Coordinates of C-alpha atoms in Angstrom, one line a residue:
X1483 CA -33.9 5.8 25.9
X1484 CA -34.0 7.7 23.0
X1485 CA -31.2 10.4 25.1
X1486 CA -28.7 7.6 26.1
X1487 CA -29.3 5.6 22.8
X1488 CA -25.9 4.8 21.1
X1489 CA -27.2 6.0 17.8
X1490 CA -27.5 9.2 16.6
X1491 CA -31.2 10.2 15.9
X1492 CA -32.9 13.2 14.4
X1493 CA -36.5 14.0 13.8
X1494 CA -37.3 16.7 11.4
X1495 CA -40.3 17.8 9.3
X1496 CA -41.2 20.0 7.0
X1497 CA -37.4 19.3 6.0
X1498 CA -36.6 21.2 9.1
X1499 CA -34.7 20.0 12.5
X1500 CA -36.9 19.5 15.4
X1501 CA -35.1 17.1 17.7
X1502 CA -31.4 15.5 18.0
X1503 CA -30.1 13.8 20.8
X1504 CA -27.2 13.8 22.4
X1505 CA -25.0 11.3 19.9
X1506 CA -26.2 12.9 17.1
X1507 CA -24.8 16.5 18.2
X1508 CA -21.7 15.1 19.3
X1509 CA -20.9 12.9 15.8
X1510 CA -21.9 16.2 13.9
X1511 CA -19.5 18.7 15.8
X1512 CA -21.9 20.6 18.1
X1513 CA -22.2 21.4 21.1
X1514 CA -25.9 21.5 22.0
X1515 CA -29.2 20.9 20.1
X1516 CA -29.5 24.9 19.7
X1517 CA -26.5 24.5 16.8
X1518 CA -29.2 22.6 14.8
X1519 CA -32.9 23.1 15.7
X1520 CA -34.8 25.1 12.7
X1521 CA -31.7 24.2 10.3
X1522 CA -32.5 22.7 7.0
X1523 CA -31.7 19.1 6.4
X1524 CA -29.7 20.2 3.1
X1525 CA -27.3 21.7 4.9
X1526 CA -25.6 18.9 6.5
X1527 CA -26.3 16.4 3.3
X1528 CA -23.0 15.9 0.8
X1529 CA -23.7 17.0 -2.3
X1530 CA -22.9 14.0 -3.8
X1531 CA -25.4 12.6 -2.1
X1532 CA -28.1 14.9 -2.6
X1533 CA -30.4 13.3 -5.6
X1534 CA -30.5 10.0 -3.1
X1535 CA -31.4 11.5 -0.4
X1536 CA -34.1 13.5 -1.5
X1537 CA -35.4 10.1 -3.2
X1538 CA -35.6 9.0 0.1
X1539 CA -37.2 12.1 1.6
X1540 CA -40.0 11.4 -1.1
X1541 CA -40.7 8.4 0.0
X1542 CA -41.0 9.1 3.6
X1543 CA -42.9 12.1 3.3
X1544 CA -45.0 11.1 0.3
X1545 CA -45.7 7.1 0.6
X1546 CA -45.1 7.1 3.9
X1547 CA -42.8 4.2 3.8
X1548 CA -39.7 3.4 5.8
X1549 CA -36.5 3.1 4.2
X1550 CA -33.7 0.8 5.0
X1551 CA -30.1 1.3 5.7
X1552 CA -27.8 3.3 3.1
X1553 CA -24.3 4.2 3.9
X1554 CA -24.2 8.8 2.8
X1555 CA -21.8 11.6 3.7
X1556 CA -22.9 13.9 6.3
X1557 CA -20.9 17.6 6.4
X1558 CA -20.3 18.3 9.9
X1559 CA -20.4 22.3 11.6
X1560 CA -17.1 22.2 11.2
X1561 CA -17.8 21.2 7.5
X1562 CA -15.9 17.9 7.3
X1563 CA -17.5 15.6 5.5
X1564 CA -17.9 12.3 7.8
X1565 CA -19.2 8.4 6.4
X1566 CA -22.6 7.3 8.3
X1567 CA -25.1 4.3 7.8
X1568 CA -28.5 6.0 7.8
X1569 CA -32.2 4.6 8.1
X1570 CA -35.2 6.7 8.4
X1571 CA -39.0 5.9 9.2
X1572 CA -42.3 8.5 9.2
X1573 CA -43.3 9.2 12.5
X1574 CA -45.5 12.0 14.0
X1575 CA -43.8 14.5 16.2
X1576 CA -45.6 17.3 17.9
X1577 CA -48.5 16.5 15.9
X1578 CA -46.9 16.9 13.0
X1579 CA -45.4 14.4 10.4
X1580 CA -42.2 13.9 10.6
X1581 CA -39.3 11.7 9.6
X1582 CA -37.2 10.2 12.2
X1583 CA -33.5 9.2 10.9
X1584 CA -31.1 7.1 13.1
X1585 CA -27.2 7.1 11.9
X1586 CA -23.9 6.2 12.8
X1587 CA -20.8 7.6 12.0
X1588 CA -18.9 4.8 10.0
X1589 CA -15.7 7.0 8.9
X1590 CA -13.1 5.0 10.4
X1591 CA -14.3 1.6 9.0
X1592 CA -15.0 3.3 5.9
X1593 CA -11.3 4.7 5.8
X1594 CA -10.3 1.2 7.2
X1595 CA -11.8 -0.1 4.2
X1596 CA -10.3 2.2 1.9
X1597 CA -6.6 1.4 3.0
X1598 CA -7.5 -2.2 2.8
X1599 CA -8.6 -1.8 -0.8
X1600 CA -5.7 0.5 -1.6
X1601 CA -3.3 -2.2 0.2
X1602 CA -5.1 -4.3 -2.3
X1603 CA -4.1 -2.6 -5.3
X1604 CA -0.9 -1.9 -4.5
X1605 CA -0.3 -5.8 -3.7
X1606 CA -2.0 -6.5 -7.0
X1607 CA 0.4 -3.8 -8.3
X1608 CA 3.0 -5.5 -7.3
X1609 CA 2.0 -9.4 -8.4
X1610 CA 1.4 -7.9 -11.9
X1611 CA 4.8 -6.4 -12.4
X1612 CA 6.9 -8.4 -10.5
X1613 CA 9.4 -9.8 -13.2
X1614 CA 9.7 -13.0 -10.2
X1615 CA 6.9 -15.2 -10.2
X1616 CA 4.6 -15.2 -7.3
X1617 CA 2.3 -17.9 -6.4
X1618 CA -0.4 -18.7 -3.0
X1619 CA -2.4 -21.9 -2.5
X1620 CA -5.4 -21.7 0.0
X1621 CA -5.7 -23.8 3.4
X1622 CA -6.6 -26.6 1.1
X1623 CA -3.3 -26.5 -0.8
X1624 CA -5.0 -25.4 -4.4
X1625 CA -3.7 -22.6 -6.3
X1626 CA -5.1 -19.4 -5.8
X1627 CA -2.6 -16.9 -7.1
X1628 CA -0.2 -17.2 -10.3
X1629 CA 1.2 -14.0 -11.2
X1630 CA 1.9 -12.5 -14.6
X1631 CA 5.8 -13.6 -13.7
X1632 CA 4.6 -17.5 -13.0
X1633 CA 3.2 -17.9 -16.3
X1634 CA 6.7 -16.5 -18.2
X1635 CA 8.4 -18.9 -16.2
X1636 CA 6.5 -21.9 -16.2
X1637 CA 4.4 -21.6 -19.0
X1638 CA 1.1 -22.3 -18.0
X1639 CA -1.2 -19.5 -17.8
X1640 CA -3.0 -18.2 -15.0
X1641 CA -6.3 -20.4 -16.0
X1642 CA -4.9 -23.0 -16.1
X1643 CA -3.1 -23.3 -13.3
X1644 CA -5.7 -21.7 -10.7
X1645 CA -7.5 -24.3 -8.6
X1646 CA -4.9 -26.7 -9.1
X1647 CA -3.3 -28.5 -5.8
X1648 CA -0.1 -27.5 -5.6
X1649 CA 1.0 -31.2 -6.0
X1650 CA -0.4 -31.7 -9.1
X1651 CA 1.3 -28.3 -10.4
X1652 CA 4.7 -29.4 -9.0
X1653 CA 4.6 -32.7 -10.2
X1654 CA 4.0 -31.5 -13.6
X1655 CA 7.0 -29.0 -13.6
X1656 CA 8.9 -31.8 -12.5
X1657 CA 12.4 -32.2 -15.2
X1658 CA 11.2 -35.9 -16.9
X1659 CA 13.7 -37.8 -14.6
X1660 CA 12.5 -36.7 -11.5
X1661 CA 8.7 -37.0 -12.9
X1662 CA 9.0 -40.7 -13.6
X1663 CA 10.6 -41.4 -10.0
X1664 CA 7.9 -39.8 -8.2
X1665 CA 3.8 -39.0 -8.7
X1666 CA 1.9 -36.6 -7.0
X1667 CA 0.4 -38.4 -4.9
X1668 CA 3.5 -39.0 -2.6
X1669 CA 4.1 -34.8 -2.8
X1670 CA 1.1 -34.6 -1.3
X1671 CA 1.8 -36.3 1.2
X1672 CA 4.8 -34.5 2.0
X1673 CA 3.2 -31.0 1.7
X1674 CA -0.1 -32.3 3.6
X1675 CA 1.4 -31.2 7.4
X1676 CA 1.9 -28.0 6.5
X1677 CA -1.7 -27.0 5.8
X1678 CA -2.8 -28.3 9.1
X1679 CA 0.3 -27.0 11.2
X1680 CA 1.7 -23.9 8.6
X1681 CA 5.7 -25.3 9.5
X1682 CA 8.0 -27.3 7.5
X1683 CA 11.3 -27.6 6.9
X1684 CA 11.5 -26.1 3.7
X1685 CA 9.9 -22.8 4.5
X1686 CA 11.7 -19.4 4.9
X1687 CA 14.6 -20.5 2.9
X1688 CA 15.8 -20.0 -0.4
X1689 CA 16.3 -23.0 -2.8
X1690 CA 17.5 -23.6 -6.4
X1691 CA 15.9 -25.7 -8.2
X1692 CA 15.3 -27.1 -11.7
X1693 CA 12.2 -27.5 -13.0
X1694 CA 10.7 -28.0 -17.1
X1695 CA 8.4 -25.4 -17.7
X1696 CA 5.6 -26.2 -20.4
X1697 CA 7.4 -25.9 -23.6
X1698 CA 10.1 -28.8 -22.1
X1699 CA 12.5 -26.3 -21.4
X1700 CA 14.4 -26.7 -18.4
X1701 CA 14.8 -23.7 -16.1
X1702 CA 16.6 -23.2 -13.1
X1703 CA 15.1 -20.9 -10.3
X1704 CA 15.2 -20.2 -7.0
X1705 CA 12.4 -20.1 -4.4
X1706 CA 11.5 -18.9 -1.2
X1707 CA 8.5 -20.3 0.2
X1708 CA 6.7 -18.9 3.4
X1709 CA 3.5 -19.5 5.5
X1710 CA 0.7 -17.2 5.7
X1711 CA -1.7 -18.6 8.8
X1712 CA -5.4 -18.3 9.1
X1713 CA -8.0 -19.1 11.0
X1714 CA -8.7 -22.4 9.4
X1715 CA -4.8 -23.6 8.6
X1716 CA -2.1 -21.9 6.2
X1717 CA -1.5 -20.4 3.1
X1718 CA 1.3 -21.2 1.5
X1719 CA 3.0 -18.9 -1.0
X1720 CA 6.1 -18.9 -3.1
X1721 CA 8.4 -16.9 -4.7
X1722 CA 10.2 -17.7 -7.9
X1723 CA 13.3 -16.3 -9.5
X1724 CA 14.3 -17.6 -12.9
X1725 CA 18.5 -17.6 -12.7
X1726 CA 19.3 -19.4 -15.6
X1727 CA 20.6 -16.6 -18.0
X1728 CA 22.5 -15.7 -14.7
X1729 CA 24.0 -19.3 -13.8
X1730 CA 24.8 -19.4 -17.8
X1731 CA 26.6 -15.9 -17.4
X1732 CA 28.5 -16.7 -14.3
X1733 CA 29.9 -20.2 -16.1
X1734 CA 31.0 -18.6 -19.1
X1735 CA 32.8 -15.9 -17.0
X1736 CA 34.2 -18.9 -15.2
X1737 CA 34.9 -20.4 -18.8
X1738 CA 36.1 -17.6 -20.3
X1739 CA 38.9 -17.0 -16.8
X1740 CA 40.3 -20.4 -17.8
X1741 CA 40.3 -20.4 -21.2
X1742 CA 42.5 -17.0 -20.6
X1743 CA 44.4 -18.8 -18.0
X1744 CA 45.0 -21.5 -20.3
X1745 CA 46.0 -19.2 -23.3
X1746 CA 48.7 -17.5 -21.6
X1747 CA 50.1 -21.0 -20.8
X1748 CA 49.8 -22.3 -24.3
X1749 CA 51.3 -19.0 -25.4
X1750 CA 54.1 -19.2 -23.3
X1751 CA 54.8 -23.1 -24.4
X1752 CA 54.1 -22.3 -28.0
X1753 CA 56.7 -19.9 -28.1
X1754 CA 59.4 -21.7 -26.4
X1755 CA 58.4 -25.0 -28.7
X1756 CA 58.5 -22.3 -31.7
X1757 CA 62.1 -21.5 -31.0
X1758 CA 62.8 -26.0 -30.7
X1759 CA 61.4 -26.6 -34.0
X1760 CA 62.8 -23.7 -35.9
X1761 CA 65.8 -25.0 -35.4
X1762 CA 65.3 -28.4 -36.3
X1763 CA 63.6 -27.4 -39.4
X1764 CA 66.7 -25.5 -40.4
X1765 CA 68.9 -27.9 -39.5
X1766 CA 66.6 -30.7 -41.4
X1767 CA 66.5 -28.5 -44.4
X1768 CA 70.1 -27.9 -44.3
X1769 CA 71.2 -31.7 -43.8
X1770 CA 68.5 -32.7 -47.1
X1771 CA 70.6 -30.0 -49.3
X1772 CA 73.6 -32.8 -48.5
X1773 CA 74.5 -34.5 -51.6
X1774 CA 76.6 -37.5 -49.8
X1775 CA 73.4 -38.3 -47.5
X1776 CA 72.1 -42.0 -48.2
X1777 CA 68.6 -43.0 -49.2
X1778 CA 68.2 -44.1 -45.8
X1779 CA 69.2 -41.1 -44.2
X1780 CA 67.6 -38.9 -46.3
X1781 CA 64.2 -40.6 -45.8
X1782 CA 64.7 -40.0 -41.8
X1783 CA 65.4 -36.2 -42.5
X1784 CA 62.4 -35.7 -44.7
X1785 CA 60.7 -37.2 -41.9
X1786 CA 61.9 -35.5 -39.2
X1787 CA 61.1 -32.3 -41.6
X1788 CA 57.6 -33.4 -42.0
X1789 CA 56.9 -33.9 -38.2
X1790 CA 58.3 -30.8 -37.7
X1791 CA 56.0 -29.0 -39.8
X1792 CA 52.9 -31.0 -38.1
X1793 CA 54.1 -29.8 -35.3
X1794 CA 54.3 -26.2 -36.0
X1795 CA 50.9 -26.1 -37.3
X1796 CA 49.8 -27.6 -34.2
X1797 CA 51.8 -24.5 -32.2
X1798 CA 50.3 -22.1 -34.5
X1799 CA 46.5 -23.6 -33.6
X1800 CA 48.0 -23.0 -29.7
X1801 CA 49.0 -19.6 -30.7
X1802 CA 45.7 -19.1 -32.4
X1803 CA 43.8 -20.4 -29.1
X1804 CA 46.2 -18.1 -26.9
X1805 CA 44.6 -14.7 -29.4
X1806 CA 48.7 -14.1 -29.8
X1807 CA 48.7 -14.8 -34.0
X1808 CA 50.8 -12.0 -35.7
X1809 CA 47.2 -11.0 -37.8
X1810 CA 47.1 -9.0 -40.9
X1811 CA 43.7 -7.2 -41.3
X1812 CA 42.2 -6.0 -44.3
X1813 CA 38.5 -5.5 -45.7
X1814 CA 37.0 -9.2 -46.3
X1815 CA 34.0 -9.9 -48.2
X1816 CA 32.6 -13.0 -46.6
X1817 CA 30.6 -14.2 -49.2
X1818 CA 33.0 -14.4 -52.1
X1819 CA 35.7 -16.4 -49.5
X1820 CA 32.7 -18.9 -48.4
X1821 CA 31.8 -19.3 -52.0
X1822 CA 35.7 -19.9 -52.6
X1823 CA 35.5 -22.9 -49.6
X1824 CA 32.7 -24.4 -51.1
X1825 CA 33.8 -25.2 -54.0
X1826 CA 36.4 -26.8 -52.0
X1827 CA 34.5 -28.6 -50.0
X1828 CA 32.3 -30.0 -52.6
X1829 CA 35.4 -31.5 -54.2
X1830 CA 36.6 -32.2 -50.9
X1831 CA 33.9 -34.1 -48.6
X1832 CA 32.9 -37.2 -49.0
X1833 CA 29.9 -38.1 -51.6
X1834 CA 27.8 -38.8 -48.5
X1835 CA 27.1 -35.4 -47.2
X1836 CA 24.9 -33.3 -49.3
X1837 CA 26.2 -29.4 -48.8
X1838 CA 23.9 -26.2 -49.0
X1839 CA 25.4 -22.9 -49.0
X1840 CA 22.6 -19.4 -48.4
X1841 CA 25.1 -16.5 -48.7
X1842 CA 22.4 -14.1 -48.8
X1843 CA 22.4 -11.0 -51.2
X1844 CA 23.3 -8.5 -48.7
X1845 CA 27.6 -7.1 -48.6
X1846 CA 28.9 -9.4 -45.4
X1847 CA 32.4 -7.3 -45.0
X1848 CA 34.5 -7.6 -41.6
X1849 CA 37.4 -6.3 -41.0
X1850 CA 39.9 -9.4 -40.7
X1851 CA 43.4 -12.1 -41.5
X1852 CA 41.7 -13.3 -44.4
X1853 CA 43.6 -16.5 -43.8
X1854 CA 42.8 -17.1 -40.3
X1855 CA 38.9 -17.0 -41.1
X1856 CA 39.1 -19.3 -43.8
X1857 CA 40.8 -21.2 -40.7
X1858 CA 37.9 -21.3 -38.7
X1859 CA 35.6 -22.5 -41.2
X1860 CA 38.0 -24.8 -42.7
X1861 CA 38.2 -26.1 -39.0
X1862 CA 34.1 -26.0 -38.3
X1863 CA 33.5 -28.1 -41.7
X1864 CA 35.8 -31.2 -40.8
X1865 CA 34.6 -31.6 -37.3
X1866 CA 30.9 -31.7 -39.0
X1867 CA 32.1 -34.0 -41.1
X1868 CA 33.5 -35.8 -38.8
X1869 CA 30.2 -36.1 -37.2
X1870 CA 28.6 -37.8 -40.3
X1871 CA 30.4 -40.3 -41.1
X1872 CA 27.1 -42.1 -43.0
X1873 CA 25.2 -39.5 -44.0
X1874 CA 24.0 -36.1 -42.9
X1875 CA 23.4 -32.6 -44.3
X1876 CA 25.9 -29.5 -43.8
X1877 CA 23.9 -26.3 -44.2
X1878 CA 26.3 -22.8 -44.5
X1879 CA 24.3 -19.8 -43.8
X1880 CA 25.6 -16.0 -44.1
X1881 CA 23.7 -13.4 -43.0
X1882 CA 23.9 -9.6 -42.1
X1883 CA 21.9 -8.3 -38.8
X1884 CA 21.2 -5.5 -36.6
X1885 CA 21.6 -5.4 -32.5
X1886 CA 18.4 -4.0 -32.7
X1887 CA 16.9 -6.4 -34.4
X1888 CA 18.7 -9.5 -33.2
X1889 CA 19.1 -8.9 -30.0
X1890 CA 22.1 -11.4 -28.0
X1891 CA 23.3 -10.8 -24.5
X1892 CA 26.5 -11.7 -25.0
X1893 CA 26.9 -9.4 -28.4
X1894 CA 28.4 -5.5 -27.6
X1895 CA 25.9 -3.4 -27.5
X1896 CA 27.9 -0.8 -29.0
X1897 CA 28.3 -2.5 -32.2
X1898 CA 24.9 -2.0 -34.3
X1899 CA 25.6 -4.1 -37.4
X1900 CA 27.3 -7.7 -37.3
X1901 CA 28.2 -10.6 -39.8
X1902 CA 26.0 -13.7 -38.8
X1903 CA 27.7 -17.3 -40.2
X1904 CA 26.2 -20.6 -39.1
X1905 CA 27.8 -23.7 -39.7
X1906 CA 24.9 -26.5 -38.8
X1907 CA 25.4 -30.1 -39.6
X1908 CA 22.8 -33.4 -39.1
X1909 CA 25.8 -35.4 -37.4
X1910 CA 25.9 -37.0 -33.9
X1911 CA 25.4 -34.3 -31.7
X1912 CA 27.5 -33.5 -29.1
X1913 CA 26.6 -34.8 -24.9
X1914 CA 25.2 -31.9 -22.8
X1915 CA 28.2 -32.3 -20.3
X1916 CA 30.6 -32.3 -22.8
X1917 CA 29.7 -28.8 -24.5
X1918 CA 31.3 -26.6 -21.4
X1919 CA 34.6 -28.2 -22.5
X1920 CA 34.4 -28.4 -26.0
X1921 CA 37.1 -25.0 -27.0
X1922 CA 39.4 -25.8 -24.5
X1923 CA 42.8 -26.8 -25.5
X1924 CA 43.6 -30.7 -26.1
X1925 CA 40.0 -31.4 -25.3
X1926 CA 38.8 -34.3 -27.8
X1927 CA 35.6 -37.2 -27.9
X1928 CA 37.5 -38.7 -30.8
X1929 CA 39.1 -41.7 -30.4
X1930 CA 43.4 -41.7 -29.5
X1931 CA 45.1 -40.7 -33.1
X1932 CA 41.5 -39.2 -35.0
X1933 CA 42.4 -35.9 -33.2
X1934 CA 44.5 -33.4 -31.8
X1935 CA 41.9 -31.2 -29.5
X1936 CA 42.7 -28.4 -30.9
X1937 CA 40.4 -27.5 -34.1
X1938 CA 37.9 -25.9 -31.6
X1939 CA 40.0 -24.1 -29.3
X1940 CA 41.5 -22.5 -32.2
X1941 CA 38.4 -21.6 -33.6
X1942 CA 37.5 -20.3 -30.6
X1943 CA 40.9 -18.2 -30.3
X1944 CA 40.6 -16.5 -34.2
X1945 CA 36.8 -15.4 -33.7
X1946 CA 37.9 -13.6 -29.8
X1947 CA 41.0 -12.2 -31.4
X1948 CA 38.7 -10.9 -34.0
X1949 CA 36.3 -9.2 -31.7
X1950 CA 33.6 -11.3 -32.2
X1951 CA 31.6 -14.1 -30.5
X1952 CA 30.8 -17.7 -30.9
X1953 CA 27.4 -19.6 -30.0
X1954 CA 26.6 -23.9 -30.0
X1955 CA 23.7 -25.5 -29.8
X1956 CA 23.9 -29.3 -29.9
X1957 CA 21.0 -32.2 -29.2
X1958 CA 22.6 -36.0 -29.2
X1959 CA 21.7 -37.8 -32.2
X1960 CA 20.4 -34.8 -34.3
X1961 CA 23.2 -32.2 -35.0
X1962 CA 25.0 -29.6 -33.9
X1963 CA 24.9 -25.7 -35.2
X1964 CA 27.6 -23.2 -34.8
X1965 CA 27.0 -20.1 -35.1
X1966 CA 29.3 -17.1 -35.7
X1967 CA 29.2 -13.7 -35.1
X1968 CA 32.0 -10.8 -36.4
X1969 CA 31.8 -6.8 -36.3
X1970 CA 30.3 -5.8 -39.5
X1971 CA 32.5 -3.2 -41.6
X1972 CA 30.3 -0.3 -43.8

């Protein structure tokens, strides 16, 4: 039995050789028991494994004890080093007393273990870095993995969202609206086939979403979801891609395509109205210098001169919109210009609004038409004033920064200082839907007669034709900042 046994076994005494059969000489690269009868035991042990093994050896040969199953490294005759699962009990052998050892080489599950833990790692290596969040539930639907990339998205960290069902968790990141049509009861529902059958519509697809992370923020995303089956059901897991800076890039490129489409058709009208009016306007002018013209007629004429003039300011706002204003550049100091406004504007505004300027202490100097910025501002204080007409507050900021340290997407990188101006007011606010609209041409929320639609689009056209960029943030009902951002001079 002990020839044809499966395992390898070895007797040896006197740590000495004395028998092997015939498994044993084949798992340790020999060809008969000659190649290891009389050898010492040391020379097949890993050193590594030395102080273990002769523990062991002790214990056998001293206490006469058997000991259990330990997985070593044996060095083969060919001196590679091979995994086995060794036990050993005292025996006598020839009258003598010996240890009998009985092993099994265990290499390949040992290296099948090792690529499994390496796989491991490297999928753990993955999960941890992966900008995209990456989430798996078990057979019973609760969360079991929530990457590094989850918890930026979503904003709940991985404690707290392991363990919960996968209901529960999508219910919460639910936008409100949706959350107060639905509960999660009903999405479990809904999700409950797939655990027991691992196929569903929604699987192996990619979806965009929105969804309101932890902080209220609403994020849109995309997400492929996929089934992993086992023995006892399927797995589900998820992978989610925030794209909202992307969906926000691609609609201001669209934006910014039709604003330029619109420009070049404003500039184009502008110029041919330009060339209408100056000519009415002379001829007006001329006709008042009449002596023989009646009251009557001369009232008309002043009139028709005083349209004529609205009317060219309103082409020169299209001109400014269409970045095609004749501009005369020089060094301007922000601060003492705003300073200059507001003492305008607090002559100027109604009682009502209570005005703050903060120009800072640091030299705010761009390179600009001195007129049209004073334009711009003149044009961002009467619409926020326009959005108080109770009461509010209309806070001026002005403000040097570095790229570095204020870093914005949309600035150019190239350009390491800029002048930051923020206009904020407590008024109205302005509609979500409304705000991708809001510096085009003729665009208005004012009533027929309050406006011309055109304050904001030229705004809009004097800060691009000055190499800069423009940023809003409005919330209904609580106000509306905008805020400014030119090429600082040295």
């Amino acid at each position: 039995m002990v020839e044809s046994s499966p395992f390898a076994i070895v007797v040896h005494s006197q740590e000495k050789i004395d028998y092997i059969n015939p498994e044993g000489i084949r798992i340790m690269g020999g060809q008969s028991d000659a190649d290891f009868i009389g050898r010492s035991i040391w020379s097949f042990i890993h050193p590594e494994y030395l102080p273990g093994v002769k523990e062991r050896i002790q214990q056998i040969y001293g206490f006469r004890q058997d000991v259990g199953m330990a997985e070593e490294k044996f060095v083969r005759l060919d001196g590679r080093a091979i995994d086995v699962a060794v036990a050993a009990t005292p025996v006598n052998y020839l009258g003598k007393p010996s240890a009998q050892v009985v092993f099994r080489d265990i290499s390949k599950r040992k290296e099948a273990e090792r690529q499994l833990q390496l796989s491991e790692k490297r999928f753990r290596s993955i999960i941890e870095h992966s900008v995209d969040g990456i989430m798996l539930t078990n057979e019973a639907g609760e969360i079991v993995e929530w990457n590094p990339g989850m918890e930026q998205i979503t904003g709940y960290g991985r404690d707290a969202a392991l363990g919960v069902p996968l209901w529960e968790m999508t219910h919460r990141l639910l936008p409100d609206s949706d959350r107060q049509q639905t509960n999660a009861k009903s999405l479990q529902s809904q999700m409950h086939p797939f655990y027991e059958t691992g196929e569903a519509t929604w699987l192996n697809r990619i979806d965009e979403r929105t969804l309101q992370n932890r902080q209220g923020e609403q994020r849109i995303v995309q997400v492929i979801t996929f089934a992993i089956p086992t023995a006892e059901g399927a797995m589900n897991g998820s992978i989610f891609r925030d794209v909202t800076a992307k969906i926000e890039q691609d609609r201001q490129m669209r934006q910014q395509e039709q604003m330029a489409a619109v420009g070049q058709l404003a500039a184009g009208l502008a110029h041919d109205f330009n060339n209408i009016l100056a000519v009415i306007i002379l001829v007006a002018d001329m006709t008042l210098r009449s002596k023989q013209l009646s009251p009557d007629t001369t009232t008309a004429v002043q009139t028709i001169l005083q349209q004529s003039n609205r009317a060219a300011e309103l082409i020169q706002q299209l001109i400014d919109f269409s970045r095609r204003s004749v501009l005369e550049k020089q060094r301007v100091e922000l601060r003492p210009l705003l300073q200059n406004l507001f003492q305008m504007w607090q002559r100027t505004l109604p009682i009502h609004i209570h005005l703050q300027l903060d120009s800072g202490s640091d030299t705010a100097v761009i390179y600009a038409d001195p007129t049209r910025i004073q334009q711009v501002f003149v044009n961002l204080v009467a619409n926020a004033r326009d959005a108080m007409p109770d009461a509010g507050q209309l806070h001026v900021t002005l403000q040097k920064i570095h790229n570095q340290h204020y870093p914005t997407p949309s600035l150019n990188p190239e350009i390491e200082e800029w002048v930051k101006v923020t206009v904020a007011d407590t008024g109205c606010g302005i509609p979500l839907e409304v705000i991708p609209r809001l510096f085009e041409p003729f665009f208005t929320t004012k009533e027929p007669g309050k406006g011309t639609g055109l304050g904001l689009a030229q705004v809009y056209g004097i800060v691009k034709q000055h190499d800069g960029h423009i940023e809003l943030v409005s919330e209904p009902h609580k106000g509306t900042t905008f805020t400014l951002y030119f090429p600082a001079m040295a």
